[in-house]
Amino acid sequence: LHKSARKRRMCAFVLSVVTSTSSRVSRTILTSAISFASVPAKSATASRSFTTSQHARFALQRQCAANVGTAPASSLRPAFKPNNASFGLGRLSSSNAGVSIARHSAVLSEDVFTQQMAVTHDSFEVVKKDIVDEYGAYCTLYRHKQTGAEILSVSTDDDNKVFGITFRTPPSDSTGVPHILEHSVLCGSKKFPTKDPFVELIQGSLNTFLNAFTYPDRTCYPVASQNKKDFYNLVNVYLDAVLNPRCVNDPMVLAQEGWHLELENKEDPLTYKGVVYNEMKGVYSSSDSLLTRESMRSLFPDTTYGVDSGGDPTVIPDLTFEQFAGFHSKFYHPANSRIFFYGDDPVEDRLQILDEYLSEFDASPQSKPDSEVAWQKKRFTEPQYQKHPYPAGADQPATHMICVNWLLNEEPISAYEELAWALLDHLLVGTSSSTLYRELMESGLGESITGGGLSDELLQGTFSMGLKGVQPENVEKVEALVLKVLEKVADEGFAEDDIAASMNTVEFSLREFNTGSFPKGLSFMLGAMSKWLYEKSPTEALKFEEPLVELKASIAADGSKVFQDLIRKKLLENNHRVTVEMIPSKTLEAEELKEEKDRLEAIKEKLSVEEIENIIETTKELKRLQLAEDPPEAVATIPALQLDDLDKKTREYPIEIEENAFGSGSKVVRHELGSTSGIAYVDFGVDISSVPLSEVPILSVLTRLMMEAGTSDLSNVELRRQIGTHTGGIGVEMLKVPIESEGAEEFEVADGTRIMTKIFIKGKVTSDKTDELFGLMKTVLTDTNIGDAQKKVIEILKETRSSKESQIQGAGHSYANMRIQSRYSHSGAIDEMLSGVTSLQTTKDLLKLAEEDWPSFLARLDDVRKSILNDSFRSGVILNLTGDKKVLTDIEPSVESFLGSLPGSAGGEKLPNFDSIEHPWVVQSKEMNSLTIEDEGFIVPTQVSYVGKGGRLYEPGEKVSGAALVASRYLRSTYMWDTIRVVGGAYGGMCNFDSKGGLFTFLSYRDPNLASTLDAYDAAADALASSAEQLAQRPELLSKAIIGMVGELDKALSPDQKGWVSLVRHLGGESPETRQKRRDQILNTSADDFRDFASRLKNLKDASVAVVSSKGGFEAAAEAGKDMKLTELV
């Protein structure tokens, strides 16, 4: 989950924006901190919880609407589609005639599913049976007779099985007790008495999802796996964790996960420590998070949504152990739970395992009434205006943030209204050309959008919209503009074509429902929970056919009036509106640190000698417990897989390569899959090696313009309308892939000079609309209107600058990692130049040029486009096609026509083979960059640190065994977890090993420490060497490490992801045979491999440091002897 936003767009830290190249709205959630107990995909981050800005509900309507128009890699699709599902294009009518997305044919028969729906158990009563036809989901709602717990059992032919248990947990204050409890229940239980079963599962499971979420009013504990044995192991551990946790009897768990006073020597100052405490200090360092918090608090002054379920760092230390344990006792009874199963496992097994746990509890009729979420009444007689400070850096521009927020409803709304709001949201803010979004950005009043529009995953919906980067003199104009645009739309309405395009986009996503590698079943669960949690039908929350037909009929009859009435009634005539202004303060960070210091000094002054000694002893005891190993007999209680349970073969995906397809001079790559429901996924790749490295930042602007500037014949609005009307979305992204050098041996570390660079225009479409998709792809590549794009370019660059500044503050570990890697290879230097710290200054320079010398900027844009459309253009084209057999057959004429229409000729110049020569960017990087190795610190306004250290582990030409991946993963899920997170109190601790480049980095996330973290990194090699000896004596631990690594290799992928992964593998030059050999090496990992890796780590070559922290953090580090070259960034 800590990968780039491109790969994991659902996960964005500290309530920062979630955007796509084709849908530019910043989806900042207005529901306080939704905390994820995260297990990152590639870095087993020692962090459990983090906040996400994408809509947490993930209901089918809202999840799809929030992601419409995104590139296929990050779009959403369901397991099934209804027969003859269709959606109208162009002019809307009440009929469903139009393009069809065929229903996916089930592997199992409907009779089998019907039988699963009919399963009974003596301990459960059947409440309701239902089929969600939209997704072929066969559902039975059960109630446990003894406890009253409700269970939704969903049977499908999806082997990615999902379980989740959710409790309604509305807090009454901002101590963060729901969030802290979410962390804490996973720290041991009655049946599994280890100190952290969660980590045991990380280390040795094939899970496809293992996490927990804290919402403002609920806490969810979901797991998923494609392996049935592994799945039920996970279910067992999670059920015991939430129902019988150790934490309610052991104050040390609250001390570790929540907060505690720490003191090692009586003369030292007292400090606060705790994982959630430090996590939330990081959250409250973010201006976006503070804006979200204040907006939420202001709209809900009387209910649970007005407090912070994640925890306010100034309030968290008020939480007592009695309150903590009492919260669990009150809300974690089975009667207050909603339990969910999904997949192809037998319903009998589901009910049996549940009864084993639930039968230990009696009825609790008061549990549900006590957890009821109260409605916030619209009691404002006039709109409110509030001002609050946010921390700003010394060199940061003194710009403001303005967000206008509405509470939409004070009673339940129908499915029809929900869908109407989803469509209205898309019309207003869904894309860069949507009415409200466009007017705000083109006004020049601010740098980027904030608020993100509709948020409806809680009991009551909200709508929020505003701007960041607003100059003081423009503050009042922002609110006025928002209201003016809404008034205009309420009076004049939307164009019929715009409504049709938005309807097509939303409906395409509803029917496709592509969740990527995110389990479909989890999307079902969270969607069902949006109604189930509030005593409504869980399955009704997943259905959209009837409200869709009703909405189409209303639009056919009344047109835009449907939306004009909503705007007028729910927004313009709604006085329950609060405009929140965030004002920059260059002293706020220091003031908050002083306030904390004064508070702790006052506490210490009142302590007796005995009390001080008790704190010192408790500090020692906590650290002793944290570092102590679990007894083998306790570890043995955690259910585990065996190596024999693993698939020994690597997963390969179909691929067919056709060079010089149809005599066009271009390459076509096809991936024929079992079924893609009539959808073709198209990735149109164009070589960009001819673009000078110095101009690649200009290329990044050009790729944005492709989607946002229009063409010679189409305005931006008209282009977006065409995309929405005819396709499921188009996006543009840049790809840089390391490739195998000619003559290189298997597993050999590369020197970073052999790379392939392309931009990909990615889209999805039903097969009968392929001509339209190809036409749009060609148009945006060759005919983007750059001549009149100065205003748009300035808008893009301001937004980019604002986004990068927020990202550096909220995800500094990724920038530290890029900076470190840039010192050891030119491939890394290129990455850092384009996406790292350097890119922030580049963005500022380009913005200045665009504002002050547009002709020069325009000339560079034009030169970049000419560099792409050169004489060798066709030889650099790759058309990557993913679909089922019928789709690929049906689109073949369109493919031939498209390739023949591209610029250039089949006989044009040929690109060189970049596996045999240095890439031009590498050659230019060598001229620009000497790869200086130095320790650097980057100053930003923050209360936490992001600490990185790394170096070269393998030299170019050396061979890396797959066993090294096992050792690296083991290190981050054991030592890094225990030392950086558990003992150190950081929100995350991880290490990354690049086996192709030979580089290794340590990283921490939202870390209260700096100097001691660097010391911990230095001790990691010895710790791993010690672990090697233990693994030699305990083969079951070695097996667990191997299983966990295989689990990372075998994640579930959606059809479009399979096609993309297969293409990238092909481009990189790695063969299936090599992948199989690596898997064999992983499966045969030994303790000796761990010893070898530890030895290399001990001698990490030319190690260097990169840290993102505050000025005070660096001053303290310098006192501890950790000196760095400092640069003030924000």
Coordinates of C-alpha atoms in Angstrom, one line a residue, residues 909-1117:
E909 CA 13.6 4.6 -39.1
K910 CA 14.0 1.8 -36.5
L911 CA 14.6 2.4 -32.8
P912 CA 17.8 0.9 -31.5
N913 CA 17.6 -2.1 -29.2
F914 CA 18.0 -0.6 -25.8
D915 CA 19.1 -3.9 -24.3
S916 CA 22.4 -3.4 -26.1
I917 CA 23.1 0.3 -25.7
E918 CA 22.8 2.9 -23.0
H919 CA 19.5 4.7 -23.1
P920 CA 19.8 8.4 -24.2
W921 CA 18.4 9.5 -20.9
V922 CA 21.2 7.6 -19.1
V923 CA 23.8 9.2 -21.3
Q924 CA 22.4 12.6 -20.6
S925 CA 22.1 11.9 -16.9
K926 CA 25.8 11.1 -16.7
E927 CA 26.5 14.5 -18.1
M928 CA 24.1 16.2 -15.7
N929 CA 24.6 14.2 -12.5
S930 CA 27.8 12.9 -10.8
L931 CA 25.9 10.7 -8.4
T932 CA 27.3 12.4 -5.3
I933 CA 26.8 10.3 -2.1
E934 CA 26.0 12.5 0.9
D935 CA 23.7 12.6 3.9
E936 CA 20.8 15.0 3.4
G937 CA 17.9 16.3 5.4
F938 CA 14.8 18.1 4.1
I939 CA 13.0 20.5 6.4
V940 CA 9.2 20.6 6.3
P941 CA 6.6 21.7 8.9
T942 CA 5.8 18.4 10.6
Q943 CA 5.7 16.8 14.1
V944 CA 7.2 13.5 12.9
S945 CA 10.1 12.3 10.8
Y946 CA 10.6 10.1 7.7
V947 CA 14.0 8.5 8.1
G948 CA 15.8 6.7 5.3
K949 CA 19.2 5.1 5.0
G950 CA 20.5 2.8 2.2
G951 CA 23.3 1.8 0.0
R952 CA 24.5 -0.8 -2.5
L953 CA 24.1 -4.4 -1.4
Y954 CA 25.1 -6.1 -4.7
E955 CA 27.4 -4.8 -7.3
P956 CA 26.4 -4.8 -11.0
G957 CA 27.2 -8.2 -12.5
E958 CA 26.7 -10.1 -9.2
K959 CA 23.9 -12.5 -9.1
V960 CA 20.9 -12.3 -6.7
S961 CA 19.1 -15.4 -5.6
G962 CA 15.4 -15.4 -4.9
A963 CA 16.3 -16.4 -1.4
A964 CA 17.5 -12.8 -0.8
L965 CA 13.9 -11.6 -1.2
V966 CA 12.8 -13.9 1.5
A967 CA 15.5 -12.6 3.9
S968 CA 14.7 -9.0 3.1
R969 CA 11.0 -9.5 3.7
Y970 CA 11.7 -11.4 6.9
L971 CA 13.8 -8.5 8.2
R972 CA 11.1 -6.0 7.6
S973 CA 8.3 -8.1 9.1
T974 CA 10.3 -9.0 12.3
Y975 CA 13.1 -6.7 13.3
M976 CA 11.8 -3.6 11.6
W977 CA 8.4 -4.1 13.0
D978 CA 9.6 -4.8 16.5
T979 CA 12.3 -2.1 16.7
I980 CA 11.0 0.8 14.6
R981 CA 7.3 0.4 15.2
V982 CA 6.7 -1.5 18.4
V983 CA 9.6 -0.1 20.5
G984 CA 10.3 3.1 18.7
G985 CA 6.6 4.1 18.3
A986 CA 6.8 4.9 14.6
Y987 CA 3.7 4.4 12.5
G988 CA 5.7 2.4 10.0
G989 CA 9.1 0.8 9.5
M990 CA 10.2 -0.9 6.4
C991 CA 13.1 -2.0 4.2
N992 CA 13.1 -2.3 0.5
F993 CA 15.4 -4.5 -1.6
D994 CA 15.7 -3.9 -5.3
S995 CA 17.0 -7.2 -6.6
K996 CA 17.5 -5.9 -10.1
G997 CA 19.5 -2.9 -9.1
G998 CA 21.2 -4.3 -6.0
L999 CA 20.2 -1.5 -3.7
F1000 CA 18.8 -1.7 -0.2
T1001 CA 17.0 1.0 1.8
F1002 CA 15.7 1.3 5.4
L1003 CA 12.7 3.6 5.8
S1004 CA 10.4 4.8 8.6
Y1005 CA 7.0 6.5 8.4
R1006 CA 5.6 9.0 10.9
D1007 CA 8.5 8.4 13.2
P1008 CA 8.8 10.2 16.6
N1009 CA 12.6 9.5 16.4
L1010 CA 15.4 10.3 14.1
A1011 CA 18.9 9.6 15.5
S1012 CA 17.8 6.4 17.3
T1013 CA 16.1 5.1 14.2
L1014 CA 19.4 5.5 12.3
D1015 CA 21.1 3.5 15.1
A1016 CA 18.5 0.8 14.8
Y1017 CA 19.2 0.5 11.1
D1018 CA 22.8 0.0 11.8
A1019 CA 22.0 -2.9 14.1
A1020 CA 19.7 -4.7 11.7
A1021 CA 22.4 -6.9 10.1
D1022 CA 23.4 -8.4 13.5
A1023 CA 19.7 -9.0 14.3
L1024 CA 19.2 -10.8 11.0
A1025 CA 22.4 -12.9 11.6
S1026 CA 21.0 -13.9 14.9
S1027 CA 17.7 -14.8 13.3
A1028 CA 19.5 -17.0 10.9
E1029 CA 20.7 -19.1 13.7
Q1030 CA 17.2 -19.4 15.1
L1031 CA 15.8 -20.3 11.7
A1032 CA 18.4 -23.1 11.4
Q1033 CA 17.1 -24.6 14.7
R1034 CA 13.4 -24.0 14.0
P1035 CA 12.5 -25.0 10.4
E1036 CA 8.8 -24.0 10.9
L1037 CA 9.9 -20.4 11.2
L1038 CA 11.8 -20.6 7.9
S1039 CA 8.8 -22.2 6.2
K1040 CA 6.7 -19.3 7.4
A1041 CA 9.1 -16.8 5.9
I1042 CA 9.0 -18.6 2.6
I1043 CA 5.2 -18.9 2.6
G1044 CA 4.9 -15.1 3.2
M1045 CA 7.2 -14.3 0.3
V1046 CA 5.2 -16.6 -2.0
G1047 CA 2.0 -14.9 -0.9
E1048 CA 3.4 -11.6 -2.2
L1049 CA 4.1 -13.2 -5.6
D1050 CA 0.6 -14.6 -6.0
K1051 CA -1.7 -11.7 -5.4
A1052 CA -5.1 -11.7 -7.2
L1053 CA -5.2 -9.6 -10.3
S1054 CA -8.1 -8.3 -12.4
P1055 CA -8.1 -9.0 -16.2
D1056 CA -6.6 -5.6 -17.2
Q1057 CA -3.9 -6.0 -14.5
K1058 CA -3.0 -9.4 -15.9
G1059 CA -2.5 -8.0 -19.3
W1060 CA -0.5 -5.1 -18.0
V1061 CA 1.7 -7.2 -15.8
S1062 CA 2.3 -9.6 -18.6
L1063 CA 3.3 -6.7 -20.9
V1064 CA 5.8 -5.2 -18.4
R1065 CA 7.4 -8.6 -17.9
H1066 CA 7.8 -8.9 -21.7
L1067 CA 9.3 -5.4 -22.0
G1068 CA 11.7 -6.1 -19.2
G1069 CA 13.0 -9.2 -21.0
E1070 CA 12.5 -11.7 -18.2
S1071 CA 11.4 -15.1 -19.4
P1072 CA 8.9 -17.5 -17.7
E1073 CA 11.7 -19.9 -17.1
T1074 CA 13.7 -17.3 -15.2
R1075 CA 10.6 -16.5 -13.0
Q1076 CA 10.2 -20.2 -12.3
K1077 CA 13.8 -20.5 -11.3
R1078 CA 13.4 -17.6 -8.9
R1079 CA 10.4 -19.1 -7.4
D1080 CA 12.3 -22.4 -6.9
Q1081 CA 15.1 -20.4 -5.2
I1082 CA 12.5 -18.9 -2.9
L1083 CA 11.0 -22.3 -2.1
N1084 CA 14.4 -23.7 -1.3
T1085 CA 15.6 -20.8 0.9
S1086 CA 17.8 -21.9 3.8
A1087 CA 19.2 -20.4 7.0
D1088 CA 22.6 -20.1 5.1
D1089 CA 20.9 -17.7 2.7
F1090 CA 19.9 -15.5 5.6
R1091 CA 23.5 -15.6 6.9
D1092 CA 24.8 -14.5 3.5
F1093 CA 22.3 -11.7 3.3
A1094 CA 23.1 -10.5 6.8
S1095 CA 26.8 -10.5 6.0
R1096 CA 26.2 -8.3 3.0
L1097 CA 24.0 -6.0 4.9
K1098 CA 26.7 -5.7 7.6
N1099 CA 29.0 -4.4 4.8
L1100 CA 26.5 -2.2 3.0
K1101 CA 28.6 -0.2 0.6
D1102 CA 28.7 3.6 0.6
A1103 CA 25.6 3.9 2.8
S1104 CA 23.9 7.3 3.0
V1105 CA 21.0 9.0 4.7
A1106 CA 17.9 11.0 3.5
V1107 CA 15.4 12.3 6.0
V1108 CA 12.3 14.4 5.9
S1109 CA 11.7 16.1 9.2
S1110 CA 11.2 19.4 11.1
K1111 CA 13.9 21.9 11.9
G1112 CA 13.7 20.9 15.5
G1113 CA 14.0 17.2 14.6
F1114 CA 17.3 17.9 12.7
E1115 CA 18.6 20.0 15.6
A1116 CA 18.1 17.1 18.0
A1117 CA 19.7 14.7 15.6

